[in-house]
CSV table of C-alpha atoms in Angstrom, one decimal:
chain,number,residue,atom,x,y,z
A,1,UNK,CA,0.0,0.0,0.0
A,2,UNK,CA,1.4,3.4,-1.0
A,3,UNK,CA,1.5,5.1,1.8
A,4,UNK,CA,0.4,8.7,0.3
A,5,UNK,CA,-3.0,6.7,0.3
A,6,UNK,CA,-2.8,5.4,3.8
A,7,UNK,CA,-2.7,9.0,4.7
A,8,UNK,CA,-5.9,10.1,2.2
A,9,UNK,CA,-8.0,7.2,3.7
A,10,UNK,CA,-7.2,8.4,7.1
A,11,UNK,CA,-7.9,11.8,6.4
A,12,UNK,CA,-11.2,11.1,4.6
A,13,UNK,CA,-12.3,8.8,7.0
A,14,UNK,CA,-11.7,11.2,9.7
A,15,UNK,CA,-14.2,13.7,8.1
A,16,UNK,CA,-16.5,10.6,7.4
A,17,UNK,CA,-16.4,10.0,10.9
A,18,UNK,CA,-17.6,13.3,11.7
A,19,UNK,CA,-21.3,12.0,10.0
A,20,UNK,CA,-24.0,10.1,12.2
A,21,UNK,CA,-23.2,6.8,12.1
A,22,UNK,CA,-27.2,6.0,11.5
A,23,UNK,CA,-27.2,8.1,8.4
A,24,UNK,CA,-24.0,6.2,7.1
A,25,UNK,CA,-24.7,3.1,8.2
A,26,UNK,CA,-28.5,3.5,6.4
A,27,UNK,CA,-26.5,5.0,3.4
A,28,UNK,CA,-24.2,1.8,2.8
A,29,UNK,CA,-26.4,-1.2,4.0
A,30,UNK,CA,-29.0,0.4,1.8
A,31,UNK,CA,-26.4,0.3,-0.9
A,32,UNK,CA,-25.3,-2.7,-0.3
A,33,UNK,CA,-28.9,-4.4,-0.2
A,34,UNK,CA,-29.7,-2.8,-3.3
A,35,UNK,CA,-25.9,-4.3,-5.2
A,36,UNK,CA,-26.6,-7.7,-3.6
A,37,UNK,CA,-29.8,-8.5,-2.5
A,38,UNK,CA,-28.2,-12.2,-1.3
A,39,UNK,CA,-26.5,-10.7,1.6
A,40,UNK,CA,-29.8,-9.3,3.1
A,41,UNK,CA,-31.0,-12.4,4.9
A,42,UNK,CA,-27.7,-12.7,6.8
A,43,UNK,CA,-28.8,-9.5,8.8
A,44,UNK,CA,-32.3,-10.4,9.3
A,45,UNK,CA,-32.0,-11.0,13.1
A,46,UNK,CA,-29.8,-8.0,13.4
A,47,UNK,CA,-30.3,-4.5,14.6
A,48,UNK,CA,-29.7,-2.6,11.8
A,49,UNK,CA,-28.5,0.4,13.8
A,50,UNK,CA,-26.0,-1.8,16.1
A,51,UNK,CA,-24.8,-2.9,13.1
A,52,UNK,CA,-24.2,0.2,11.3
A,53,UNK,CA,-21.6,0.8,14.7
A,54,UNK,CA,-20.0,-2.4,14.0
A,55,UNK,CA,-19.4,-1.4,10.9
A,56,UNK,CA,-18.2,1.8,11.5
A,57,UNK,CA,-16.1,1.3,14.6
A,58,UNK,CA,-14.5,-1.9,12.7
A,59,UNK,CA,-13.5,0.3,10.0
A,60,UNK,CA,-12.3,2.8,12.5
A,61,UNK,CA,-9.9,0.5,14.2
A,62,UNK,CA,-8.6,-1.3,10.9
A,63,UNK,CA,-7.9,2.2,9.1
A,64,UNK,CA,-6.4,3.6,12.8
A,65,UNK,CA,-4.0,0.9,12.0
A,66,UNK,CA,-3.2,0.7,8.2
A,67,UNK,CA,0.1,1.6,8.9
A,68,UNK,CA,1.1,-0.9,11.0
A,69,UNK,CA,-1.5,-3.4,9.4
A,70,UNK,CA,0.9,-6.2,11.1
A,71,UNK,CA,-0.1,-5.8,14.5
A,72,UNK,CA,-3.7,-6.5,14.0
A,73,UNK,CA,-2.9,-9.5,11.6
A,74,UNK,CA,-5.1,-11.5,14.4
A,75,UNK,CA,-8.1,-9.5,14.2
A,76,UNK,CA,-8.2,-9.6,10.8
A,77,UNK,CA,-8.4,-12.8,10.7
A,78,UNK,CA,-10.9,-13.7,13.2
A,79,UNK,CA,-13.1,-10.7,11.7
A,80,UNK,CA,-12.9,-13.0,8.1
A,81,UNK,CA,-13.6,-16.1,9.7
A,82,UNK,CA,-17.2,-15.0,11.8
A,83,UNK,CA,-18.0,-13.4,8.2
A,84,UNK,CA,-17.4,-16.6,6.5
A,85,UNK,CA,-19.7,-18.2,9.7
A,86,UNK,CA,-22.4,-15.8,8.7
A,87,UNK,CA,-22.3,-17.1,4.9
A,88,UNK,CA,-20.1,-14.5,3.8
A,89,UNK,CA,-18.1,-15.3,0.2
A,90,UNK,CA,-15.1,-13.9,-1.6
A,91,UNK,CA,-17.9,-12.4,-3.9
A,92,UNK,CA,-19.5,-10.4,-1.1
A,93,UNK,CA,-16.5,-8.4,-0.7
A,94,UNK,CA,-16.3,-6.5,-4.4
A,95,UNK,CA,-20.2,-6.0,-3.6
A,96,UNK,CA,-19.2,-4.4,0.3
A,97,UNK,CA,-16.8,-2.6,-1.5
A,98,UNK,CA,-18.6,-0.3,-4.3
A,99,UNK,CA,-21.0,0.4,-1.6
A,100,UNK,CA,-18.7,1.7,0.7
A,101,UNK,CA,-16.9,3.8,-2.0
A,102,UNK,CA,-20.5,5.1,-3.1
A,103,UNK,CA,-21.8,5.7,0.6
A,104,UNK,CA,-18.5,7.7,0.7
A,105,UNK,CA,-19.3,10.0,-2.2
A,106,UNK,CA,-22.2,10.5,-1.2
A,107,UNK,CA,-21.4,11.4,2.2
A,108,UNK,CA,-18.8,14.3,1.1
A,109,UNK,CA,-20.9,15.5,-2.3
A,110,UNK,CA,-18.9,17.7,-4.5
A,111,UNK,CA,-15.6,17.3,-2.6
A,112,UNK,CA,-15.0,14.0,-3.1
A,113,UNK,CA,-11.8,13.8,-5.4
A,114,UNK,CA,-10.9,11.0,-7.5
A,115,UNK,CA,-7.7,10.5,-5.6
A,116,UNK,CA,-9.9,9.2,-2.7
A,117,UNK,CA,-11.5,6.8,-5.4
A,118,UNK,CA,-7.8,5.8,-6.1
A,119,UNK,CA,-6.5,5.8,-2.6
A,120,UNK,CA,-9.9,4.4,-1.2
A,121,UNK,CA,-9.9,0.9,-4.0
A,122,UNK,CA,-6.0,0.3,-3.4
A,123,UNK,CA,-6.7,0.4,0.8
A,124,UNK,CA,-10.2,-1.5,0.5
A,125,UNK,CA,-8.7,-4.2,-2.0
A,126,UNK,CA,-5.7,-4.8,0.0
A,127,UNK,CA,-7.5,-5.4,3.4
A,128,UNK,CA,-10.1,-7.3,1.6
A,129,UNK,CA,-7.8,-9.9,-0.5
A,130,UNK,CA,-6.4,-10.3,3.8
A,131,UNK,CA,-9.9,-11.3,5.1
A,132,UNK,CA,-10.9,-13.7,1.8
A,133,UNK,CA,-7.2,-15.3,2.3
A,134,UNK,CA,-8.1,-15.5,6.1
A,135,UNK,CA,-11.4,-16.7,5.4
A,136,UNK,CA,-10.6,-19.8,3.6
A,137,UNK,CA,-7.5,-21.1,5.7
C-alpha cells in the first residue's frame, strides 16, 4: 500500500467519521442491499442500527492501524472467519466494497476527489484480499 494513500483514507475517514453513524450506516447497507440482495438475509436477526456501529467502529480501528496493518494481523483474521460463519463469500467483498466507496461520495458530495477513489480501491482491495485469504485457511 502506498503510503500517500494510507494517509488520504485516514484523512477522509476522519471527516467521514464526523457524519452520524445511523445516516452512514443506512447509506451503505441500503447500498449494499440494493448491489446484492443475497446478503440481506444474513442481517435479518440483526439491529440494523448496532450494526451500522459495528461497521463503522470496525473500520475505524482497521484504518487507525493501516500503517502498521501487522499488529492487528489477528483481528483480521478472526473478523474474516465470523464473516465466513455468517455465509459470507469472496464475492461479497467486491459487492461491500462499491458500496462503501459510493456511501463515501455520497457522504462528502462535491468534494470527493478522484484521488480518494484511487486511494480508497488500493486500501479496500488490499485489506479485503487479507480477510478472503483469512477466510478460507
Amino acid at each position: 500500500m502506498k503510503p500517500e494513500n494510507i494517509e488520504l483514507v485516514q484523512k477522509s475517514w476522519f471527516l467521514i467519521t464526523q457524519m452520524d453513524k445511523k445516516v452512514l450506516g443506512r447509506l451503505f447497507y441500503n447500498r449494499l442491499f440494493k448491489i446484492a440482495p443475497d446478503v440481506k438475509p444474513m442481517f435479518n436477526k440483526r439491529s440494523m442500527p448496532a450494526q451500522y456501529e459495528k461497521l463503522l467502529d470496525m473500520l475505524s480501528y482497521i484504518i487507525k492501524h493501516l500503517d502498521q496493518l501487522d499488529t492487528i494481523a489477528e483481528n483480521i483474521a478472526g473478523l474474516a472467519q465470523r464473516h465466513v460463519a455468517y455465509g459470507v463469500q469472496p464475492a461479497h467483498y467486491q459487492a461491500v466494497g462499491t458500496a462503501l466507496l459510493w456511501s463515501m461520495r455520497q457522504g462528502f458530495g462535491k468534494y470527493w476527489e478522484e484521488e480518494f477513489t484511487v486511494a480508497w480501491n488500493e486500501i479496500y482491495s488490499f485489506i479485503a484480499a487479507k480477510m478472503i485469504a483469512a477466510g478460507v485457511e
